[in-house]
């Protein structure tokens, strides 16, 4: 609840809040219901979020460049599709598959100025990873 409240305070628009909250909720579901799965690996989770955020920021700049050459709506569609696709592709190539992180690339293209919200999400991810590592021996996969 605290993370959702801080996300609400720091996000400029509802989209980054919604995607941040849903990505964190999906990550929480994965690490607590499938703690032994590769997607619940702490290193993969942290790196996939950082990778997706970096791609989101780069594609936000791509959106700005493309909006001068074509209509703003088409530039946004192209930049968001490219951000999510590149994020998923690079996660697969780097063996960092944690699918909820790909949504952050999309959100950062649409709302690139949410630096404080990004910090909240990174802190929440680190907190989830810490809880996961502390209690991992007692977790089991739910089938």
mmCIF file of N, CA and C in Angstrom:
data_model
loop_
_atom_site.group_PDB
_atom_site.id
_atom_site.type_symbol
_atom_site.label_atom_id
_atom_site.label_comp_id
_atom_site.label_asym_id
_atom_site.label_seq_id
_atom_site.Cartn_x
_atom_site.Cartn_y
_atom_site.Cartn_z
ATOM 1 N N UNK A 1 0.817 -1.186 0.000
ATOM 2 C CA UNK A 1 0.000 0.000 0.000
ATOM 3 C C UNK A 1 0.867 1.258 0.000
ATOM 4 N N UNK A 2 1.966 1.188 0.749
ATOM 5 C CA UNK A 2 2.851 2.337 0.818
ATOM 6 C C UNK A 2 3.424 2.658 -0.563
ATOM 7 N N UNK A 3 3.809 1.633 -1.300
ATOM 8 C CA UNK A 3 4.364 1.841 -2.641
ATOM 9 C C UNK A 3 3.324 2.471 -3.558
ATOM 10 N N UNK A 4 2.089 2.011 -3.487
ATOM 11 C CA UNK A 4 1.033 2.586 -4.320
ATOM 12 C C UNK A 4 0.770 4.046 -3.961
ATOM 13 N N UNK A 5 0.812 4.356 -2.681
ATOM 14 C CA UNK A 5 0.598 5.735 -2.258
ATOM 15 C C UNK A 5 1.733 6.637 -2.763
ATOM 16 N N UNK A 6 2.978 6.169 -2.638
ATOM 17 C CA UNK A 6 4.115 6.965 -3.115
ATOM 18 C C UNK A 6 4.074 7.098 -4.633
ATOM 19 N N UNK A 7 3.683 6.038 -5.331
ATOM 20 C CA UNK A 7 3.528 6.121 -6.788
ATOM 21 C C UNK A 7 2.488 7.173 -7.152
ATOM 22 N N UNK A 8 1.416 7.208 -6.402
ATOM 23 C CA UNK A 8 0.361 8.198 -6.662
ATOM 24 C C UNK A 8 0.877 9.626 -6.449
ATOM 25 N N UNK A 9 1.715 9.816 -5.459
ATOM 26 C CA UNK A 9 2.263 11.143 -5.186
ATOM 27 C C UNK A 9 3.293 11.583 -6.229
ATOM 28 N N UNK A 10 4.075 10.639 -6.747
ATOM 29 C CA UNK A 10 5.193 11.004 -7.609
ATOM 30 C C UNK A 10 4.892 10.983 -9.097
ATOM 31 N N UNK A 11 3.913 10.224 -9.530
ATOM 32 C CA UNK A 11 3.654 10.142 -10.971
ATOM 33 C C UNK A 11 2.904 11.375 -11.448
ATOM 34 N N UNK A 12 3.311 11.855 -12.608
ATOM 35 C CA UNK A 12 2.699 13.055 -13.173
ATOM 36 C C UNK A 12 1.356 12.753 -13.816
ATOM 37 N N UNK A 13 1.233 11.583 -14.403
ATOM 38 C CA UNK A 13 0.003 11.162 -15.071
ATOM 39 C C UNK A 13 -0.359 9.760 -14.595
ATOM 40 N N UNK A 14 -1.561 9.384 -14.861
ATOM 41 C CA UNK A 14 -2.036 8.089 -14.413
ATOM 42 C C UNK A 14 -1.411 6.899 -15.109
ATOM 43 N N UNK A 15 -0.911 7.093 -16.331
ATOM 44 C CA UNK A 15 -0.384 5.952 -17.080
ATOM 45 C C UNK A 15 0.847 5.348 -16.419
ATOM 46 N N UNK A 16 1.800 6.182 -16.055
ATOM 47 C CA UNK A 16 3.011 5.656 -15.424
ATOM 48 C C UNK A 16 2.670 5.012 -14.091
ATOM 49 N N UNK A 17 1.731 5.582 -13.345
ATOM 50 C CA UNK A 17 1.294 4.983 -12.083
ATOM 51 C C UNK A 17 0.679 3.615 -12.349
ATOM 52 N N UNK A 18 -0.208 3.547 -13.339
ATOM 53 C CA UNK A 18 -0.904 2.287 -13.626
ATOM 54 C C UNK A 18 0.063 1.206 -14.093
ATOM 55 N N UNK A 19 0.954 1.554 -14.999
ATOM 56 C CA UNK A 19 1.907 0.559 -15.499
ATOM 57 C C UNK A 19 2.903 0.183 -14.412
ATOM 58 N N UNK A 20 3.357 1.157 -13.641
ATOM 59 C CA UNK A 20 4.272 0.848 -12.543
ATOM 60 C C UNK A 20 3.630 -0.070 -11.520
ATOM 61 N N UNK A 21 2.413 0.228 -11.140
ATOM 62 C CA UNK A 21 1.709 -0.604 -10.157
ATOM 63 C C UNK A 21 1.426 -1.995 -10.709
ATOM 64 N N UNK A 22 1.001 -2.082 -11.970
ATOM 65 C CA UNK A 22 0.698 -3.407 -12.527
ATOM 66 C C UNK A 22 1.971 -4.221 -12.749
ATOM 67 N N UNK A 23 3.065 -3.567 -13.133
ATOM 68 C CA UNK A 23 4.329 -4.290 -13.280
ATOM 69 C C UNK A 23 4.806 -4.824 -11.938
ATOM 70 N N UNK A 24 4.731 -3.998 -10.908
ATOM 71 C CA UNK A 24 5.132 -4.448 -9.576
ATOM 72 C C UNK A 24 4.227 -5.561 -9.056
ATOM 73 N N UNK A 25 2.933 -5.435 -9.314
ATOM 74 C CA UNK A 25 2.003 -6.482 -8.885
ATOM 75 C C UNK A 25 2.303 -7.796 -9.600
ATOM 76 N N UNK A 26 2.594 -7.720 -10.885
ATOM 77 C CA UNK A 26 2.928 -8.930 -11.640
ATOM 78 C C UNK A 26 4.235 -9.542 -11.148
ATOM 79 N N UNK A 27 5.210 -8.706 -10.867
ATOM 80 C CA UNK A 27 6.483 -9.208 -10.336
ATOM 81 C C UNK A 27 6.290 -9.856 -8.969
ATOM 82 N N UNK A 28 5.464 -9.234 -8.140
ATOM 83 C CA UNK A 28 5.182 -9.787 -6.819
ATOM 84 C C UNK A 28 4.508 -11.150 -6.945
ATOM 85 N N UNK A 29 3.561 -11.251 -7.854
ATOM 86 C CA UNK A 29 2.879 -12.525 -8.080
ATOM 87 C C UNK A 29 3.873 -13.604 -8.499
ATOM 88 N N UNK A 30 4.771 -13.264 -9.414
ATOM 89 C CA UNK A 30 5.744 -14.247 -9.904
ATOM 90 C C UNK A 30 6.675 -14.701 -8.786
ATOM 91 N N UNK A 31 7.234 -13.763 -8.019
ATOM 92 C CA UNK A 31 8.232 -14.185 -7.036
ATOM 93 C C UNK A 31 7.629 -14.897 -5.831
ATOM 94 N N UNK A 32 6.338 -14.682 -5.558
ATOM 95 C CA UNK A 32 5.743 -15.369 -4.414
ATOM 96 C C UNK A 32 4.977 -16.636 -4.789
ATOM 97 N N UNK A 33 4.532 -16.774 -6.025
ATOM 98 C CA UNK A 33 3.832 -18.004 -6.410
ATOM 99 C C UNK A 33 4.721 -18.974 -7.168
ATOM 100 N N UNK A 34 5.769 -18.463 -7.815
ATOM 101 C CA UNK A 34 6.712 -19.309 -8.562
ATOM 102 C C UNK A 34 8.140 -18.923 -8.190
ATOM 103 N N UNK A 35 8.510 -19.028 -6.914
ATOM 104 C CA UNK A 35 9.823 -18.543 -6.482
ATOM 105 C C UNK A 35 11.006 -19.290 -7.093
ATOM 106 N N UNK A 36 10.785 -20.490 -7.586
ATOM 107 C CA UNK A 36 11.874 -21.261 -8.174
ATOM 108 C C UNK A 36 11.996 -21.068 -9.687
ATOM 109 N N UNK A 37 11.082 -20.316 -10.290
ATOM 110 C CA UNK A 37 11.122 -20.121 -11.737
ATOM 111 C C UNK A 37 12.243 -19.160 -12.114
ATOM 112 N N UNK A 38 12.743 -19.263 -13.340
ATOM 113 C CA UNK A 38 13.788 -18.334 -13.790
ATOM 114 C C UNK A 38 13.343 -16.876 -13.755
ATOM 115 N N UNK A 39 12.068 -16.607 -13.969
ATOM 116 C CA UNK A 39 11.575 -15.225 -13.944
ATOM 117 C C UNK A 39 11.623 -14.616 -12.549
ATOM 118 N N UNK A 40 11.705 -15.451 -11.510
ATOM 119 C CA UNK A 40 11.775 -14.956 -10.138
ATOM 120 C C UNK A 40 13.205 -14.739 -9.661
ATOM 121 N N UNK A 41 14.164 -15.002 -10.511
ATOM 122 C CA UNK A 41 15.567 -14.807 -10.157
ATOM 123 C C UNK A 41 15.823 -13.314 -9.901
ATOM 124 N N UNK A 42 16.381 -12.961 -8.757
ATOM 125 C CA UNK A 42 16.577 -11.552 -8.419
ATOM 126 C C UNK A 42 17.418 -10.780 -9.441
ATOM 127 N N UNK A 43 18.486 -11.382 -9.918
ATOM 128 C CA UNK A 43 19.340 -10.702 -10.893
ATOM 129 C C UNK A 43 18.575 -10.422 -12.179
ATOM 130 N N UNK A 44 17.839 -11.403 -12.659
ATOM 131 C CA UNK A 44 17.042 -11.216 -13.883
ATOM 132 C C UNK A 44 15.980 -10.143 -13.690
ATOM 133 N N UNK A 45 15.364 -10.154 -12.527
ATOM 134 C CA UNK A 45 14.295 -9.189 -12.277
ATOM 135 C C UNK A 45 14.839 -7.760 -12.269
ATOM 136 N N UNK A 46 15.897 -7.521 -11.522
ATOM 137 C CA UNK A 46 16.469 -6.178 -11.441
ATOM 138 C C UNK A 46 17.012 -5.721 -12.798
ATOM 139 N N UNK A 47 17.777 -6.571 -13.452
ATOM 140 C CA UNK A 47 18.372 -6.190 -14.740
ATOM 141 C C UNK A 47 17.320 -5.987 -15.827
ATOM 142 N N UNK A 48 16.267 -6.781 -15.813
ATOM 143 C CA UNK A 48 15.235 -6.613 -16.839
ATOM 144 C C UNK A 48 14.490 -5.297 -16.662
ATOM 145 N N UNK A 49 14.236 -4.892 -15.420
ATOM 146 C CA UNK A 49 13.611 -3.589 -15.185
ATOM 147 C C UNK A 49 14.538 -2.452 -15.614
ATOM 148 N N UNK A 50 15.809 -2.535 -15.253
ATOM 149 C CA UNK A 50 16.753 -1.478 -15.639
ATOM 150 C C UNK A 50 16.915 -1.407 -17.150
ATOM 151 N N UNK A 51 16.987 -2.558 -17.797
ATOM 152 C CA UNK A 51 17.099 -2.602 -19.255
ATOM 153 C C UNK A 51 15.861 -1.998 -19.915
ATOM 154 N N UNK A 52 14.691 -2.371 -19.448
ATOM 155 C CA UNK A 52 13.454 -1.845 -20.023
ATOM 156 C C UNK A 52 13.313 -0.342 -19.795
ATOM 157 N N UNK A 53 13.728 0.120 -18.647
ATOM 158 C CA UNK A 53 13.665 1.563 -18.378
ATOM 159 C C UNK A 53 14.612 2.328 -19.293
ATOM 160 N N UNK A 54 15.808 1.800 -19.493
ATOM 161 C CA UNK A 54 16.765 2.461 -20.388
ATOM 162 C C UNK A 54 16.228 2.500 -21.818
ATOM 163 N N UNK A 55 15.662 1.397 -22.266
ATOM 164 C CA UNK A 55 15.080 1.349 -23.612
ATOM 165 C C UNK A 55 13.906 2.315 -23.715
ATOM 166 N N UNK A 56 13.104 2.401 -22.676
ATOM 167 C CA UNK A 56 11.986 3.336 -22.670
ATOM 168 C C UNK A 56 12.444 4.777 -22.820
ATOM 169 N N UNK A 57 13.493 5.149 -22.105
ATOM 170 C CA UNK A 57 14.010 6.518 -22.225
ATOM 171 C C UNK A 57 14.577 6.775 -23.611
ATOM 172 N N UNK A 58 15.306 5.803 -24.161
ATOM 173 C CA UNK A 58 15.858 5.975 -25.517
ATOM 174 C C UNK A 58 14.742 6.098 -26.553
ATOM 175 N N UNK A 59 13.727 5.285 -26.421
ATOM 176 C CA UNK A 59 12.624 5.335 -27.382
ATOM 177 C C UNK A 59 11.754 6.583 -27.187
ATOM 178 N N UNK A 60 11.777 7.169 -25.999
ATOM 179 C CA UNK A 60 11.090 8.450 -25.802
ATOM 180 C C UNK A 60 11.769 9.532 -26.641
ATOM 181 N N UNK A 61 13.080 9.473 -26.715
ATOM 182 C CA UNK A 61 13.806 10.414 -27.573
ATOM 183 C C UNK A 61 13.554 10.108 -29.044
ATOM 184 N N UNK A 62 13.437 8.834 -29.375
ATOM 185 C CA UNK A 62 13.080 8.441 -30.738
ATOM 186 C C UNK A 62 11.707 9.005 -31.102
ATOM 187 N N UNK A 63 10.790 8.963 -30.157
ATOM 188 C CA UNK A 63 9.449 9.516 -30.384
ATOM 189 C C UNK A 63 9.520 11.004 -30.707
ATOM 190 N N UNK A 64 10.355 11.727 -29.982
ATOM 191 C CA UNK A 64 10.498 13.155 -30.251
ATOM 192 C C UNK A 64 11.058 13.399 -31.651
ATOM 193 N N UNK A 65 12.029 12.596 -32.056
ATOM 194 C CA UNK A 65 12.595 12.744 -33.398
ATOM 195 C C UNK A 65 11.574 12.395 -34.481
ATOM 196 N N UNK A 66 10.841 11.316 -34.259
ATOM 197 C CA UNK A 66 9.859 10.869 -35.254
ATOM 198 C C UNK A 66 8.664 11.818 -35.351
ATOM 199 N N UNK A 67 8.329 12.479 -34.260
ATOM 200 C CA UNK A 67 7.158 13.359 -34.292
ATOM 201 C C UNK A 67 7.381 14.574 -35.196
ATOM 202 N N UNK A 68 8.635 14.887 -35.499
ATOM 203 C CA UNK A 68 8.918 15.965 -36.446
ATOM 204 C C UNK A 68 8.729 15.501 -37.886
ATOM 205 N N UNK A 69 8.875 14.201 -38.123
ATOM 206 C CA UNK A 69 8.798 13.673 -39.480
ATOM 207 C C UNK A 69 7.408 13.155 -39.843
ATOM 208 N N UNK A 70 6.601 12.793 -38.844
ATOM 209 C CA UNK A 70 5.263 12.246 -39.122
ATOM 210 C C UNK A 70 4.301 12.737 -38.064
ATOM 211 N N UNK A 71 3.064 12.324 -38.174
ATOM 212 C CA UNK A 71 2.079 12.766 -37.183
ATOM 213 C C UNK A 71 2.472 12.245 -35.802
ATOM 214 N N UNK A 72 2.129 13.000 -34.800
ATOM 215 C CA UNK A 72 2.529 12.674 -33.438
ATOM 216 C C UNK A 72 1.961 11.332 -32.976
ATOM 217 N N UNK A 73 0.720 11.038 -33.363
ATOM 218 C CA UNK A 73 0.101 9.785 -32.959
ATOM 219 C C UNK A 73 0.822 8.587 -33.571
ATOM 220 N N UNK A 74 1.154 8.658 -34.856
ATOM 221 C CA UNK A 74 1.861 7.554 -35.495
ATOM 222 C C UNK A 74 3.265 7.406 -34.926
ATOM 223 N N UNK A 75 3.911 8.515 -34.602
ATOM 224 C CA UNK A 75 5.244 8.461 -34.002
ATOM 225 C C UNK A 75 5.178 7.789 -32.636
ATOM 226 N N UNK A 76 4.140 8.090 -31.863
ATOM 227 C CA UNK A 76 3.974 7.470 -30.553
ATOM 228 C C UNK A 76 3.730 5.971 -30.689
ATOM 229 N N UNK A 77 2.867 5.586 -31.613
ATOM 230 C CA UNK A 77 2.595 4.163 -31.828
ATOM 231 C C UNK A 77 3.860 3.420 -32.232
ATOM 232 N N UNK A 78 4.626 4.000 -33.128
ATOM 233 C CA UNK A 78 5.851 3.366 -33.601
ATOM 234 C C UNK A 78 6.886 3.272 -32.480
ATOM 235 N N UNK A 79 7.058 4.345 -31.729
ATOM 236 C CA UNK A 79 8.049 4.348 -30.652
ATOM 237 C C UNK A 79 7.677 3.384 -29.528
ATOM 238 N N UNK A 80 6.405 3.305 -29.164
ATOM 239 C CA UNK A 80 6.011 2.374 -28.097
ATOM 240 C C UNK A 80 6.141 0.931 -28.544
ATOM 241 N N UNK A 81 5.742 0.647 -29.779
ATOM 242 C CA UNK A 81 5.886 -0.722 -30.292
ATOM 243 C C UNK A 81 7.355 -1.123 -30.355
ATOM 244 N N UNK A 82 8.203 -0.203 -30.793
ATOM 245 C CA UNK A 82 9.625 -0.486 -30.870
ATOM 246 C C UNK A 82 10.213 -0.689 -29.479
ATOM 247 N N UNK A 83 9.794 0.119 -28.512
ATOM 248 C CA UNK A 83 10.321 0.014 -27.150
ATOM 249 C C UNK A 83 9.990 -1.339 -26.521
ATOM 250 N N UNK A 84 8.737 -1.749 -26.625
ATOM 251 C CA UNK A 84 8.335 -3.028 -26.033
ATOM 252 C C UNK A 84 9.005 -4.196 -26.767
ATOM 253 N N UNK A 85 9.031 -4.138 -28.089
ATOM 254 C CA UNK A 85 9.649 -5.210 -28.877
ATOM 255 C C UNK A 85 11.134 -5.328 -28.581
ATOM 256 N N UNK A 86 11.829 -4.200 -28.569
ATOM 257 C CA UNK A 86 13.265 -4.223 -28.295
ATOM 258 C C UNK A 86 13.542 -4.685 -26.866
ATOM 259 N N UNK A 87 12.707 -4.270 -25.948
ATOM 260 C CA UNK A 87 12.868 -4.689 -24.562
ATOM 261 C C UNK A 87 12.736 -6.206 -24.425
ATOM 262 N N UNK A 88 11.700 -6.762 -25.014
ATOM 263 C CA UNK A 88 11.493 -8.214 -24.950
ATOM 264 C C UNK A 88 12.622 -8.952 -25.670
ATOM 265 N N UNK A 89 13.020 -8.439 -26.838
ATOM 266 C CA UNK A 89 14.090 -9.070 -27.604
ATOM 267 C C UNK A 89 15.402 -9.085 -26.819
ATOM 268 N N UNK A 90 15.779 -7.948 -26.249
ATOM 269 C CA UNK A 90 17.039 -7.890 -25.508
ATOM 270 C C UNK A 90 16.986 -8.696 -24.213
ATOM 271 N N UNK A 91 15.819 -8.743 -23.571
ATOM 272 C CA UNK A 91 15.702 -9.601 -22.391
ATOM 273 C C UNK A 91 15.908 -11.063 -22.769
ATOM 274 N N UNK A 92 15.374 -11.456 -23.915
ATOM 275 C CA UNK A 92 15.538 -12.842 -24.349
ATOM 276 C C UNK A 92 16.985 -13.138 -24.727
ATOM 277 N N UNK A 93 17.612 -12.218 -25.456
ATOM 278 C CA UNK A 93 19.003 -12.410 -25.872
ATOM 279 C C UNK A 93 19.941 -12.474 -24.663
ATOM 280 N N UNK A 94 19.704 -11.601 -23.690
ATOM 281 C CA UNK A 94 20.559 -11.526 -22.500
ATOM 282 C C UNK A 94 20.153 -12.513 -21.409
ATOM 283 N N UNK A 95 19.141 -13.315 -21.667
ATOM 284 C CA UNK A 95 18.616 -14.285 -20.701
ATOM 285 C C UNK A 95 18.186 -13.603 -19.400
ATOM 286 N N UNK A 96 17.486 -12.494 -19.548
ATOM 287 C CA UNK A 96 16.980 -11.727 -18.408
ATOM 288 C C UNK A 96 15.455 -11.684 -18.426
ATOM 289 N N UNK A 97 14.815 -12.777 -18.807
ATOM 290 C CA UNK A 97 13.372 -12.773 -18.984
ATOM 291 C C UNK A 97 12.642 -12.530 -17.669
ATOM 292 N N UNK A 98 12.000 -11.394 -17.613
ATOM 293 C CA UNK A 98 11.060 -11.054 -16.543
ATOM 294 C C UNK A 98 10.014 -10.161 -17.205
ATOM 295 N N UNK A 99 9.000 -10.778 -17.740
ATOM 296 C CA UNK A 99 8.056 -10.095 -18.631
ATOM 297 C C UNK A 99 7.375 -8.851 -18.060
ATOM 298 N N UNK A 100 7.066 -8.747 -16.772
ATOM 299 C CA UNK A 100 6.426 -7.505 -16.310
ATOM 300 C C UNK A 100 7.266 -6.256 -16.555
ATOM 301 N N UNK A 101 8.557 -6.410 -16.676
ATOM 302 C CA UNK A 101 9.425 -5.252 -16.881
ATOM 303 C C UNK A 101 9.219 -4.601 -18.246
ATOM 304 N N UNK A 102 8.758 -5.339 -19.230
ATOM 305 C CA UNK A 102 8.580 -4.779 -20.574
ATOM 306 C C UNK A 102 7.550 -3.650 -20.585
ATOM 307 N N UNK A 103 6.605 -3.681 -19.682
ATOM 308 C CA UNK A 103 5.617 -2.615 -19.605
ATOM 309 C C UNK A 103 6.222 -1.272 -19.236
ATOM 310 N N UNK A 104 7.338 -1.296 -18.528
ATOM 311 C CA UNK A 104 7.986 -0.033 -18.158
ATOM 312 C C UNK A 104 8.543 0.683 -19.384
ATOM 313 N N UNK A 105 8.996 -0.064 -20.376
ATOM 314 C CA UNK A 105 9.493 0.564 -21.604
ATOM 315 C C UNK A 105 8.366 1.342 -22.284
ATOM 316 N N UNK A 106 7.199 0.736 -22.336
ATOM 317 C CA UNK A 106 6.038 1.407 -22.937
ATOM 318 C C UNK A 106 5.664 2.667 -22.164
ATOM 319 N N UNK A 107 5.601 2.567 -20.859
ATOM 320 C CA UNK A 107 5.189 3.710 -20.037
ATOM 321 C C UNK A 107 6.162 4.872 -20.146
ATOM 322 N N UNK A 108 7.440 4.578 -20.251
ATOM 323 C CA UNK A 108 8.424 5.655 -20.310
ATOM 324 C C UNK A 108 8.466 6.351 -21.656
ATOM 325 N N UNK A 109 7.972 5.696 -22.694
ATOM 326 C CA UNK A 109 7.846 6.391 -23.979
ATOM 327 C C UNK A 109 6.684 7.368 -23.905
ATOM 328 N N UNK A 110 5.603 6.950 -23.292
ATOM 329 C CA UNK A 110 4.415 7.797 -23.202
ATOM 330 C C UNK A 110 4.612 8.923 -22.183
ATOM 331 N N UNK A 111 5.257 8.625 -21.063
ATOM 332 C CA UNK A 111 5.506 9.627 -20.020
ATOM 333 C C UNK A 111 6.974 9.595 -19.608
ATOM 334 N N UNK A 112 7.856 10.242 -20.368
ATOM 335 C CA UNK A 112 9.296 10.133 -20.098
ATOM 336 C C UNK A 112 9.800 10.966 -18.918
ATOM 337 N N UNK A 113 8.995 11.790 -18.340
ATOM 338 C CA UNK A 113 9.494 12.699 -17.295
ATOM 339 C C UNK A 113 9.246 12.204 -15.882
ATOM 340 N N UNK A 114 8.949 10.953 -15.699
ATOM 341 C CA UNK A 114 8.635 10.446 -14.374
ATOM 342 C C UNK A 114 9.826 9.883 -13.629
ATOM 343 N N UNK A 115 10.878 10.680 -13.430
ATOM 344 C CA UNK A 115 12.086 10.180 -12.780
ATOM 345 C C UNK A 115 11.856 9.780 -11.334
ATOM 346 N N UNK A 116 11.071 10.550 -10.602
ATOM 347 C CA UNK A 116 10.818 10.201 -9.206
ATOM 348 C C UNK A 116 10.004 8.912 -9.112
ATOM 349 N N UNK A 117 9.082 8.722 -10.044
ATOM 350 C CA UNK A 117 8.303 7.485 -10.061
ATOM 351 C C UNK A 117 9.201 6.293 -10.372
ATOM 352 N N UNK A 118 10.148 6.499 -11.278
ATOM 353 C CA UNK A 118 11.085 5.423 -11.614
ATOM 354 C C UNK A 118 11.911 5.036 -10.395
ATOM 355 N N UNK A 119 12.332 6.010 -9.621
ATOM 356 C CA UNK A 119 13.094 5.712 -8.406
ATOM 357 C C UNK A 119 12.249 4.925 -7.409
ATOM 358 N N UNK A 120 10.970 5.265 -7.302
ATOM 359 C CA UNK A 120 10.073 4.521 -6.410
ATOM 360 C C UNK A 120 9.972 3.072 -6.877
ATOM 361 N N UNK A 121 9.850 2.871 -8.177
ATOM 362 C CA UNK A 121 9.740 1.516 -8.708
ATOM 363 C C UNK A 121 11.030 0.735 -8.477
ATOM 364 N N UNK A 122 12.177 1.372 -8.678
ATOM 365 C CA UNK A 122 13.452 0.689 -8.435
ATOM 366 C C UNK A 122 13.595 0.312 -6.956
ATOM 367 N N UNK A 123 13.232 1.222 -6.059
ATOM 368 C CA UNK A 123 13.297 0.918 -4.624
ATOM 369 C C UNK A 123 12.340 -0.222 -4.282
ATOM 370 N N UNK A 124 11.149 -0.214 -4.870
ATOM 371 C CA UNK A 124 10.183 -1.293 -4.611
ATOM 372 C C UNK A 124 10.697 -2.629 -5.135
ATOM 373 N N UNK A 125 11.361 -2.619 -6.282
ATOM 374 C CA UNK A 125 11.917 -3.855 -6.832
ATOM 375 C C UNK A 125 13.016 -4.387 -5.925
ATOM 376 N N UNK A 126 13.880 -3.504 -5.465
ATOM 377 C CA UNK A 126 14.950 -3.919 -4.539
ATOM 378 C C UNK A 126 14.341 -4.472 -3.252
ATOM 379 N N UNK A 127 13.273 -3.864 -2.753
ATOM 380 C CA UNK A 127 12.597 -4.373 -1.554
ATOM 381 C C UNK A 127 11.997 -5.755 -1.810
ATOM 382 N N UNK A 128 11.360 -5.930 -2.973
ATOM 383 C CA UNK A 128 10.814 -7.254 -3.312
ATOM 384 C C UNK A 128 11.913 -8.307 -3.397
ATOM 385 N N UNK A 129 13.020 -7.942 -4.007
ATOM 386 C CA UNK A 129 14.143 -8.876 -4.129
ATOM 387 C C UNK A 129 14.692 -9.231 -2.747
ATOM 388 N N UNK A 130 14.791 -8.248 -1.866
ATOM 389 C CA UNK A 130 15.293 -8.497 -0.518
ATOM 390 C C UNK A 130 14.377 -9.454 0.235
ATOM 391 N N UNK A 131 13.083 -9.212 0.176
ATOM 392 C CA UNK A 131 12.117 -10.113 0.828
ATOM 393 C C UNK A 131 12.208 -11.503 0.227
ATOM 394 N N UNK A 132 12.312 -11.549 -1.090
ATOM 395 C CA UNK A 132 12.418 -12.836 -1.795
ATOM 396 C C UNK A 132 13.653 -13.601 -1.328
ATOM 397 N N UNK A 133 14.788 -12.939 -1.229
ATOM 398 C CA UNK A 133 16.027 -13.611 -0.820
ATOM 399 C C UNK A 133 15.994 -14.031 0.642
ATOM 400 N N UNK A 134 15.377 -13.227 1.505
ATOM 401 C CA UNK A 134 15.311 -13.569 2.927
ATOM 402 C C UNK A 134 14.445 -14.798 3.194
ATOM 403 N N UNK A 135 13.342 -14.894 2.466
ATOM 404 C CA UNK A 135 12.396 -15.976 2.735
ATOM 405 C C UNK A 135 12.394 -17.071 1.682
ATOM 406 N N UNK A 136 13.306 -17.021 0.732
ATOM 407 C CA UNK A 136 13.325 -17.989 -0.364
ATOM 408 C C UNK A 136 13.381 -19.452 0.095
ATOM 409 N N UNK A 137 14.169 -19.778 1.121
ATOM 410 C CA UNK A 137 14.190 -21.187 1.537
ATOM 411 C C UNK A 137 12.822 -21.739 1.969
ATOM 412 N N UNK A 138 11.954 -20.892 2.472
ATOM 413 C CA UNK A 138 10.646 -21.367 2.931
ATOM 414 C C UNK A 138 9.569 -21.310 1.855
ATOM 415 N N UNK A 139 9.888 -20.730 0.701
ATOM 416 C CA UNK A 139 8.913 -20.659 -0.387
ATOM 417 C C UNK A 139 8.903 -21.951 -1.180
ATOM 418 N N UNK A 140 7.749 -22.239 -1.743
ATOM 419 C CA UNK A 140 7.657 -23.342 -2.700
ATOM 420 C C UNK A 140 6.726 -22.905 -3.814
ATOM 421 N N UNK A 141 6.894 -23.486 -4.974
ATOM 422 C CA UNK A 141 6.045 -23.142 -6.106
ATOM 423 C C UNK A 141 4.635 -23.648 -5.872
ATOM 424 N N UNK A 142 3.654 -22.810 -6.179
ATOM 425 C CA UNK A 142 2.248 -23.192 -6.078
ATOM 426 C C UNK A 142 1.810 -23.717 -7.421
ATOM 427 N N UNK A 143 1.218 -24.859 -7.418
ATOM 428 C CA UNK A 143 0.802 -25.450 -8.693
ATOM 429 C C UNK A 143 -0.672 -25.609 -8.787
#
